[in-house]
Coordinates of C-alpha atoms and ligand atoms in Angstrom, one line a residue:
M1 CA 7.8 -36.1 -20.7
T2 CA 7.6 -35.3 -23.4
Q3 CA 4.0 -35.1 -25.2
D4 CA 3.9 -38.0 -27.8
S5 CA 0.1 -37.5 -28.9
P6 CA -0.3 -36.9 -32.9
Q7 CA -1.2 -33.8 -32.5
N8 CA 2.1 -32.6 -30.7
K9 CA 3.9 -35.0 -33.0
P10 CA 7.4 -32.6 -34.4
A11 CA 6.7 -31.4 -37.5
T12 CA 9.4 -30.3 -40.2
A13 CA 10.0 -27.1 -41.7
S14 CA 8.2 -27.2 -44.8
E15 CA 5.2 -28.9 -42.8
P16 CA 3.1 -26.8 -41.2
R17 CA 2.1 -27.8 -37.5
D18 CA -1.6 -28.1 -36.9
Q19 CA -3.1 -24.6 -36.0
S20 CA -4.8 -25.2 -32.6
R21 CA -2.2 -26.5 -31.0
A22 CA 0.9 -24.2 -32.3
K23 CA 2.5 -22.3 -29.9
L24 CA 2.6 -18.3 -31.8
W25 CA 6.2 -19.0 -31.4
G26 CA 6.5 -22.4 -33.2
G27 CA 8.2 -21.4 -36.5
R28 CA 11.8 -22.4 -35.5
F29 CA 10.8 -25.3 -33.3
S30 CA 11.1 -28.9 -34.7
E31 CA 9.9 -30.6 -31.9
P32 CA 6.3 -29.5 -28.7
T33 CA 7.9 -28.1 -25.7
D34 CA 7.7 -30.7 -22.9
A35 CA 4.2 -30.7 -20.8
F36 CA 6.3 -30.2 -17.6
V37 CA 8.8 -26.8 -19.2
E38 CA 5.5 -25.8 -20.5
R39 CA 3.6 -25.7 -17.5
F40 CA 7.1 -24.2 -15.3
T41 CA 7.4 -21.5 -17.6
A42 CA 3.6 -20.5 -18.2
S43 CA 2.8 -17.8 -16.1
V44 CA -1.0 -17.4 -17.2
D45 CA -2.4 -18.7 -13.6
F46 CA -1.6 -15.1 -12.0
D47 CA -1.1 -12.8 -15.1
R48 CA -4.6 -13.6 -16.4
R49 CA -5.4 -10.7 -13.7
L50 CA -3.4 -8.3 -16.0
Y51 CA -6.4 -9.2 -19.0
R52 CA -8.1 -6.1 -18.6
E53 CA -4.6 -3.6 -19.3
D54 CA -3.5 -6.3 -21.9
I55 CA -7.2 -5.3 -23.5
L56 CA -6.6 -2.2 -23.1
G57 CA -3.1 -1.8 -24.7
S58 CA -4.2 -3.8 -27.2
Q59 CA -6.6 -1.9 -28.6
A60 CA -4.5 1.5 -28.1
H61 CA -1.8 -0.2 -29.9
A62 CA -4.7 -1.0 -32.8
R63 CA -5.8 2.3 -32.9
M64 CA -2.6 3.7 -33.4
L65 CA -1.7 0.9 -36.2
A66 CA -4.3 2.0 -38.2
K67 CA -3.5 5.5 -37.6
V68 CA -0.2 6.1 -38.8
G69 CA -1.8 3.9 -41.5
V70 CA -0.3 0.1 -41.2
L71 CA -3.3 -1.6 -40.7
T72 CA -7.0 -0.4 -42.3
A73 CA -9.1 1.1 -40.5
D74 CA -11.5 -1.7 -40.9
E75 CA -8.9 -4.1 -39.7
A76 CA -8.3 -1.6 -36.4
E77 CA -12.3 -1.9 -36.1
R78 CA -12.0 -5.3 -36.3
I79 CA -9.4 -5.8 -33.8
I80 CA -10.8 -4.2 -30.7
A81 CA -14.7 -5.0 -31.2
G82 CA -13.3 -8.6 -30.9
L83 CA -11.3 -8.2 -27.9
D84 CA -14.4 -6.2 -26.6
A85 CA -15.4 -9.5 -27.0
I86 CA -13.0 -11.6 -25.7
R87 CA -13.2 -8.7 -22.1
D88 CA -16.9 -9.6 -22.0
E89 CA -15.7 -13.5 -22.5
I90 CA -13.6 -13.6 -19.2
A91 CA -15.3 -11.1 -17.5
A92 CA -18.3 -13.8 -17.9
G93 CA -16.5 -16.7 -16.4
E94 CA -16.6 -18.6 -20.1
F95 CA -13.1 -17.8 -21.6
D96 CA -11.1 -20.9 -21.8
W97 CA -7.9 -20.0 -20.5
Q98 CA -4.9 -22.8 -21.4
V99 CA -1.5 -22.9 -20.2
G100 CA 0.0 -24.2 -23.8
R101 CA -0.6 -21.0 -24.5
E102 CA 1.2 -19.7 -22.1
D103 CA 0.5 -16.0 -20.6
V104 CA -2.4 -13.5 -20.9
H105 CA -1.2 -12.2 -23.8
M106 CA -1.2 -15.1 -25.6
N107 CA -3.9 -16.7 -24.8
I108 CA -5.9 -13.6 -25.3
E109 CA -4.4 -12.8 -28.6
A110 CA -4.0 -16.2 -29.7
R111 CA -8.1 -16.0 -29.3
L112 CA -8.8 -13.3 -30.8
I113 CA -7.5 -14.8 -34.2
E114 CA -10.4 -18.2 -33.4
R115 CA -13.0 -15.9 -33.1
I116 CA -12.2 -13.1 -36.0
G117 CA -9.6 -15.1 -38.4
D118 CA -6.6 -13.9 -39.9
V119 CA -7.0 -9.8 -39.4
G120 CA -6.1 -11.3 -36.1
K121 CA -2.4 -12.2 -36.3
K122 CA -2.1 -8.2 -37.6
L123 CA -2.0 -6.7 -34.1
H124 CA 1.6 -8.4 -32.5
T125 CA 2.9 -5.5 -35.2
G126 CA 6.2 -3.3 -34.1
R127 CA 5.2 -5.7 -30.6
S128 CA 7.0 -7.5 -28.2
R129 CA 5.3 -9.2 -25.0
N130 CA 8.6 -7.8 -23.2
D131 CA 6.9 -3.8 -24.2
Q132 CA 3.4 -5.7 -23.3
I133 CA 3.8 -6.9 -20.3
A134 CA 5.8 -3.6 -19.2
T135 CA 2.8 -1.7 -20.3
D136 CA 0.3 -3.9 -18.0
I137 CA 2.1 -3.7 -15.2
R138 CA 1.9 -0.1 -15.5
L139 CA -1.2 0.4 -15.9
W140 CA -2.6 -2.0 -13.5
L141 CA -0.4 -0.8 -10.5
R142 CA -1.4 3.0 -11.6
A143 CA -4.7 1.6 -11.3
A144 CA -4.0 -0.3 -7.8
I145 CA -1.9 3.0 -6.4
D146 CA -5.2 5.4 -6.8
E147 CA -7.5 2.4 -5.6
I148 CA -5.0 2.7 -2.0
L149 CA -4.7 6.4 -2.0
E150 CA -8.5 6.5 -2.3
L151 CA -8.3 3.8 1.3
I152 CA -5.7 6.5 2.9
R153 CA -7.8 9.1 2.5
G154 CA -10.7 7.1 4.0
Y155 CA -8.9 6.0 6.8
Q156 CA -7.0 9.9 7.0
R157 CA -10.7 11.4 7.1
G158 CA -12.2 8.8 9.7
L159 CA -9.0 9.9 12.2
V160 CA -9.5 13.2 11.5
D161 CA -13.3 12.8 12.8
L162 CA -11.4 10.8 15.7
A163 CA -9.0 13.0 16.5
E164 CA -11.6 15.9 17.3
R165 CA -13.9 13.9 19.0
E166 CA -11.0 12.9 21.9
A167 CA -9.2 16.1 21.2
D168 CA -10.0 16.9 25.4
T169 CA -9.5 13.5 26.3
I170 CA -6.4 12.9 28.5
M171 CA -4.4 9.8 28.3
P172 CA -0.2 8.9 29.5
G173 CA 1.9 9.8 26.0
F174 CA 4.9 6.8 26.7
T175 CA 8.5 6.8 25.7
H176 CA 10.4 3.6 26.5
L177 CA 6.4 2.5 27.3
Q178 CA 6.7 4.3 30.2
T179 CA 4.7 7.0 31.1
A180 CA 5.9 9.8 30.2
Q181 CA 3.4 13.4 29.8
P182 CA 0.3 13.5 29.4
V183 CA -1.0 14.3 26.0
T184 CA -4.4 14.3 24.6
F185 CA -5.3 10.8 22.9
G186 CA -6.8 13.1 19.8
H187 CA -2.9 14.0 19.6
H188 CA -1.9 11.0 19.3
M189 CA -4.2 10.2 16.3
L190 CA -3.5 13.1 14.4
A191 CA 0.2 11.1 15.0
W192 CA -1.2 8.4 13.2
Y193 CA -2.2 10.9 10.3
E194 CA 0.9 12.4 9.2
M195 CA 2.4 9.0 9.3
L196 CA -0.3 8.0 6.2
D197 CA 0.0 11.3 4.7
R198 CA 3.8 10.8 4.4
D199 CA 2.9 7.7 2.8
A200 CA 0.4 9.6 0.7
E201 CA 2.8 11.6 -1.0
R202 CA 5.3 8.6 -1.4
L203 CA 2.8 6.6 -3.0
G204 CA 1.8 9.6 -5.6
E205 CA 5.8 10.5 -6.5
C206 CA 6.0 7.1 -7.0
R207 CA 3.2 6.9 -9.6
R208 CA 4.6 10.0 -11.5
R209 CA 7.5 7.4 -12.8
V210 CA 4.9 4.3 -13.1
N211 CA 2.9 6.3 -15.4
Q212 CA 5.4 6.0 -18.2
L213 CA 4.3 4.2 -21.7
P214 CA 7.1 1.7 -22.7
L215 CA 5.0 0.5 -26.0
G216 CA 7.3 1.2 -29.0
A217 CA 10.7 -0.1 -27.1
A218 CA 9.7 -3.6 -28.8
A219 CA 11.5 -6.6 -28.0
L220 CA 14.2 -4.1 -27.0
A221 CA 15.6 -1.9 -29.5
G222 CA 12.5 -0.3 -30.7
T223 CA 11.1 -1.1 -34.0
P224 CA 11.6 -0.1 -37.5
Y225 CA 7.5 0.3 -37.9
P226 CA 6.5 4.8 -37.9
L227 CA 4.2 4.4 -34.4
D228 CA 2.7 7.3 -32.7
R229 CA 3.7 6.7 -29.2
E230 CA 2.8 9.7 -27.5
Y231 CA -0.6 9.2 -29.2
V232 CA -0.8 5.3 -27.8
A233 CA 0.2 6.9 -23.7
G234 CA -2.7 9.9 -24.5
L235 CA -5.2 7.0 -25.4
L236 CA -3.7 5.4 -22.5
G237 CA -3.5 8.2 -19.8
F238 CA 0.2 7.8 -20.2
D239 CA 2.3 10.9 -19.3
G240 CA 5.3 10.4 -21.1
V241 CA 7.0 8.5 -23.5
T242 CA 9.8 6.0 -21.6
R243 CA 12.8 7.3 -23.4
N244 CA 15.3 4.1 -23.3
S245 CA 13.8 0.9 -25.0
L246 CA 16.0 -1.6 -23.7
D247 CA 15.4 0.5 -20.1
A248 CA 12.2 0.4 -21.3
V249 CA 11.7 -3.4 -21.7
S250 CA 13.8 -4.2 -18.3
D251 CA 12.8 -1.9 -15.7
R252 CA 11.7 -3.0 -12.9
D253 CA 12.4 -0.4 -10.5
F254 CA 8.6 1.6 -10.4
A255 CA 7.4 -1.6 -9.2
I256 CA 10.4 -1.8 -6.6
E257 CA 9.7 1.8 -5.0
F258 CA 6.5 1.2 -4.9
S259 CA 6.9 -1.7 -2.7
A260 CA 9.4 0.2 -0.5
A261 CA 6.7 2.5 -0.2
A262 CA 3.8 -0.2 1.3
A263 CA 6.5 -1.9 3.4
T264 CA 6.8 1.9 4.6
L265 CA 2.6 2.1 5.0
M266 CA 2.6 -1.3 6.4
M267 CA 5.1 -0.7 9.2
H268 CA 3.3 2.5 10.0
L269 CA 0.2 0.5 10.2
S270 CA 1.5 -2.2 12.0
R271 CA 3.0 0.5 14.5
Q272 CA -0.9 1.3 15.2
A273 CA -1.7 -2.0 15.6
E274 CA 1.0 -2.7 18.0
E275 CA -0.9 0.1 19.9
L276 CA -4.6 -1.1 19.3
V277 CA -3.9 -4.0 20.4
L278 CA -1.6 -2.9 23.9
W279 CA -4.8 -0.7 24.4
T280 CA -7.2 -3.2 24.3
S281 CA -5.2 -5.5 26.7
A282 CA -7.1 -5.1 30.7
Q283 CA -3.9 -4.0 31.9
F284 CA -4.1 -0.7 29.6
D285 CA -8.0 -1.1 28.8
F286 CA -7.9 2.7 26.8
I287 CA -10.6 1.2 24.8
E288 CA -12.9 -0.9 22.9
L289 CA -12.6 -2.0 19.4
P290 CA -16.4 -2.3 17.6
D291 CA -17.0 -6.2 18.1
R292 CA -17.5 -6.9 14.9
Y293 CA -13.8 -6.8 14.0
C294 CA -12.6 -9.2 17.2
T295 CA -13.4 -12.9 17.4
G296 CA -13.3 -14.9 21.2
S297 CA -12.0 -17.9 22.5
S298 CA -13.5 -21.0 21.9
I299 CA -12.0 -22.2 25.4
M300 CA -12.1 -19.1 27.1
P301 CA -15.3 -17.0 27.6
Q302 CA -14.2 -13.6 28.7
K303 CA -12.1 -13.2 25.3
K304 CA -12.9 -10.1 23.0
N305 CA -9.4 -10.1 20.5
P306 CA -8.3 -8.1 18.5
D307 CA -7.4 -10.4 15.4
V308 CA -7.8 -7.8 13.3
P309 CA -4.9 -5.6 14.2
E310 CA -3.2 -8.5 14.9
L311 CA -3.5 -10.0 11.6
V312 CA -2.0 -6.5 10.2
R313 CA 1.0 -6.5 12.4
G314 CA 1.2 -10.3 11.0
K315 CA 1.0 -9.4 7.8
T316 CA 3.4 -6.7 7.5
G317 CA 5.9 -9.0 6.9
R318 CA 4.9 -10.1 3.8
V319 CA 4.8 -6.9 2.4
Y320 CA 8.6 -6.9 3.5
G321 CA 9.0 -10.3 2.3
H322 CA 8.1 -9.1 -1.1
L323 CA 10.3 -6.0 -1.3
T324 CA 12.9 -8.3 -0.4
S325 CA 11.6 -10.5 -3.3
L326 CA 11.8 -7.8 -6.1
L327 CA 14.9 -5.9 -5.3
T328 CA 16.7 -9.6 -5.2
L329 CA 14.9 -10.7 -8.6
M330 CA 16.4 -7.7 -10.4
K331 CA 19.7 -7.8 -8.4
S332 CA 22.2 -8.4 -10.9
Q333 CA 20.2 -9.2 -14.4
P334 CA 21.7 -7.9 -17.4
L335 CA 19.5 -5.2 -19.8
A336 CA 17.6 -6.2 -21.3
Y337 CA 14.5 -8.5 -20.9
N338 CA 15.1 -11.4 -18.9
K339 CA 12.6 -14.2 -18.2
D340 CA 13.5 -13.7 -14.6
N341 CA 10.5 -10.5 -13.8
Q342 CA 8.0 -12.8 -14.6
E343 CA 8.4 -13.4 -10.9
D344 CA 7.3 -9.8 -10.3
K345 CA 3.7 -9.7 -10.3
E346 CA 3.0 -12.1 -7.5
P347 CA 4.7 -10.1 -4.4
L348 CA 3.4 -7.0 -6.8
F349 CA -0.2 -8.9 -7.1
D350 CA 0.1 -9.7 -3.2
T351 CA 1.2 -6.8 -2.2
V352 CA -1.0 -4.7 -3.4
D353 CA -4.1 -6.9 -2.1
T354 CA -2.3 -6.6 1.6
L355 CA -2.1 -3.2 1.2
L356 CA -5.8 -2.9 0.3
G357 CA -7.2 -5.4 2.6
S358 CA -5.5 -3.7 5.2
L359 CA -6.3 -0.1 5.1
R360 CA -10.1 -1.1 4.2
A361 CA -10.7 -2.9 8.5
F362 CA -8.8 0.2 9.5
A363 CA -10.1 2.5 7.9
D364 CA -13.9 1.5 9.5
M365 CA -12.3 -0.3 13.0
V366 CA -10.2 2.8 14.0
P367 CA -12.8 5.3 13.5
N368 CA -15.4 3.3 15.3
L369 CA -13.7 2.6 18.6
A370 CA -14.5 3.7 22.0
V371 CA -12.5 5.4 24.2
R372 CA -12.6 4.2 27.5
R373 CA -11.9 8.5 29.0
T374 CA -11.5 8.2 32.7
N375 CA -9.2 4.4 32.4
T376 CA -7.1 7.1 30.0
L377 CA -7.1 9.9 32.7
A378 CA -6.7 7.8 35.7
A379 CA -3.6 5.9 33.9
T380 CA -2.2 9.4 33.1
T381 CA -2.2 9.4 36.8
R382 CA -0.2 6.9 38.1
G383 CA 3.2 7.3 36.3
F384 CA 4.2 10.9 37.7
A385 CA 3.3 12.3 34.3
T386 CA 3.6 16.1 35.6
A387 CA 7.1 15.8 36.6
T388 CA 8.1 17.6 33.8
D389 CA 5.7 20.4 34.2
L390 CA 7.3 20.9 38.0
A391 CA 10.6 21.2 36.6
D392 CA 9.5 24.3 34.1
Y393 CA 7.6 26.0 37.2
L394 CA 10.9 25.7 39.0
V395 CA 12.9 27.5 35.9
E396 CA 10.3 30.3 35.5
R397 CA 10.4 31.0 39.2
G398 CA 14.2 31.5 39.0
V399 CA 15.8 28.1 39.0
A400 CA 18.2 26.4 36.4
F401 CA 16.9 23.8 34.8
R402 CA 19.7 21.1 36.2
D403 CA 19.0 22.1 39.6
A404 CA 15.0 21.0 39.2
H405 CA 15.4 17.9 37.7
E406 CA 16.7 16.9 40.3
V407 CA 14.2 18.6 43.0
V408 CA 11.3 17.2 41.5
G409 CA 13.0 13.8 41.2
R410 CA 13.4 14.0 44.8
A411 CA 9.7 14.8 44.6
V412 CA 9.0 11.6 42.1
R413 CA 10.8 9.2 44.9
L414 CA 9.0 10.9 47.9
A415 CA 5.4 10.6 46.5
Q416 CA 6.7 7.1 45.6
E417 CA 7.1 5.9 48.8
R418 CA 4.0 7.4 50.2
G419 CA 2.2 5.7 47.3
V420 CA 0.5 8.5 45.8
D421 CA 1.1 11.4 42.6
L422 CA 2.6 14.6 42.1
A423 CA -0.3 16.6 42.7
Q424 CA -1.4 14.5 46.4
L425 CA 1.8 15.6 47.8
A426 CA 0.9 18.2 50.2
L427 CA 2.0 22.5 49.7
E428 CA 4.3 21.7 52.7
D429 CA 6.5 18.6 50.7
L430 CA 7.1 20.2 48.2
Q431 CA 8.0 23.6 49.4
S432 CA 10.2 21.4 51.7
L433 CA 11.9 20.2 48.6
S434 CA 12.7 23.3 47.2
G435 CA 12.2 27.2 48.2
A436 CA 10.9 28.2 44.9
V437 CA 7.2 26.3 45.0
G438 CA 4.5 28.5 45.7
E439 CA 0.8 28.0 46.9
D440 CA -0.2 27.6 43.0
V441 CA 2.1 24.8 42.1
H442 CA -1.2 22.5 42.5
G443 CA -2.1 24.2 39.3
V444 CA 0.5 23.1 37.0
L445 CA 0.6 19.3 38.6
T446 CA -3.2 18.7 36.9
A447 CA -2.8 16.7 33.5
E448 CA -5.0 19.4 32.9
G449 CA -3.1 22.4 32.9
S450 CA 0.0 20.1 31.2
V451 CA -1.9 19.9 28.3
A452 CA -3.7 22.7 27.6
A453 CA 0.2 24.9 28.0
R454 CA 1.7 22.6 24.6
K455 CA -0.3 24.4 22.7
L456 CA 2.6 25.8 19.9
T457 CA 2.3 24.3 16.4
G458 CA 2.5 20.7 16.6
G459 CA 1.8 20.8 20.5
T460 CA -1.0 18.6 22.4
A461 CA -3.1 21.0 23.7
P462 CA -6.5 20.4 22.9
E463 CA -7.3 24.0 21.2
Q464 CA -3.9 23.2 18.9
V465 CA -5.6 19.2 18.1
R466 CA -8.3 21.4 16.8
H467 CA -6.8 23.9 14.9
Q468 CA -4.3 20.5 13.4
A469 CA -7.3 18.6 12.5
A470 CA -9.2 21.6 10.6
A471 CA -6.6 22.3 8.5
A472 CA -5.8 18.4 8.2
R473 CA -9.5 18.0 7.1
E474 CA -9.3 21.0 4.4
R475 CA -5.9 19.5 2.8
L476 CA -8.0 16.1 2.5
A477 CA -11.1 18.0 0.8
A478 CA -8.7 20.0 -1.4
V479 CA -7.2 16.5 -2.3
D480 CA -10.4 15.5 -3.1
G481 CA -11.5 18.3 -4.7
A482 CA -8.3 17.5 -6.8
A483 CA -8.8 14.0 -7.8
Q484 CA -12.5 15.5 -9.1
S485 CA -11.4 17.9 -11.7
A486 CA -8.6 15.1 -12.8
T487 CA -11.4 12.4 -13.3
Ligands
LIG1 N1 5.1 -13.6 -18.8 C1 6.0 -12.9 -19.4 C2 6.6 -12.0 -17.9 O1 5.8 -12.2 -17.6 C3 5.9 -11.8 -20.6 C4 7.2 -11.4 -21.2 C5 7.2 -12.6 -21.8 N2 8.6 -11.9 -23.0 C6 9.0 -13.5 -23.4 N3 10.2 -13.5 -24.2 N4 9.1 -14.5 -23.3 O2 7.2 -11.5 -18.3

């Protein structure tokens, strides 16, 4: 499948080949790349997504080359202006991406030389595509993390609003998906908030390790040019420069770490998705999702399907898969750069796209759900949710907890036989089970009494939920303030 067009005829060492089709690295080759191999090894179809970062990195590199005297100021200016024009071409959809030019780097560099002539050939001085791609992905991932963090915070703000709105709403809390104890809906929403808070923290920590500049590592060993790496880091907003050139061109654990944080975040969203799906079913009927987030059935007219949470639950799988892909990609790779690393981009891109889409949907859908408060309360009275409260009541009146547990177990059996809730058992019935039962016993058998009593830090009482929601709101405002002053 070798190409045999006249343009691609093999060149000899003394005879320069046709410039328009020549590879930027073509000097040592005596025959053109096999057409299939060219397509097989090319990454431009996906890495062109990095064009803005690639151009930013090149412009900083050119500026620095002028600063240290490798380029003249005029040469650097022409390169920078040429790259600006190329960015506009790409943004306008007018750029001619060529598979023969392999990747985003060489497409842009070849176009630069076409536009500004020989001076464009000086851009790649003291640089390799190995440190260039490592720089591009880090810049790209840093921006992606910032976008994800903003969406997480938006969703968290929505959850806090919802938690305050539903601070008094009683619902059954579950363990083993069996009714356990009454909780408040607001408390449940703040549990979701906490999951996301740790996700944001993990991503923020990962960002610090992403934000290191590899440029200067060159192919793998560094470069003899007197590059000012700290200057480039400053121009590109990196926190520092990588300390080992071999590591800098080969390391992708920043991407793995990001993917692990992403997988954890998706795991959290999948848990929330699952609860939303359950709660919208006729059997629970706890909530209603906004119509704009649901779809109907083509055959069953009554259906309103929770497609969005279902999809988010399903998409979690691909993010787990990408984490596994990246771990496997890096497994056993010898130092330094290997072409394998080209395979890091598609999993990473898809992970970010999936996270952004899922968060965007949840941030609008969840805070706008409607709670069916009568149903959640009614469900609470069906599963003996206040049994523990009755045991606690007996303990307060001198019964040992194990004995109290036994008494309440018998009370539950009695209620079950009669088809009633604990609160509906008569005082005499309860007293026949334990002499410690007083006339005030029904006070602790209501769900309202049960939740109100749990007002310690982190408890489910409406008063505590309001307190936690206010504190969460303050923390979110502080993060926003810090982000504002950083820009
Ligand atoms: N397309 C490559 C990648 O994604 C860029 C670096 C290629 N370097 C090389 N020496 N072939 O990793």
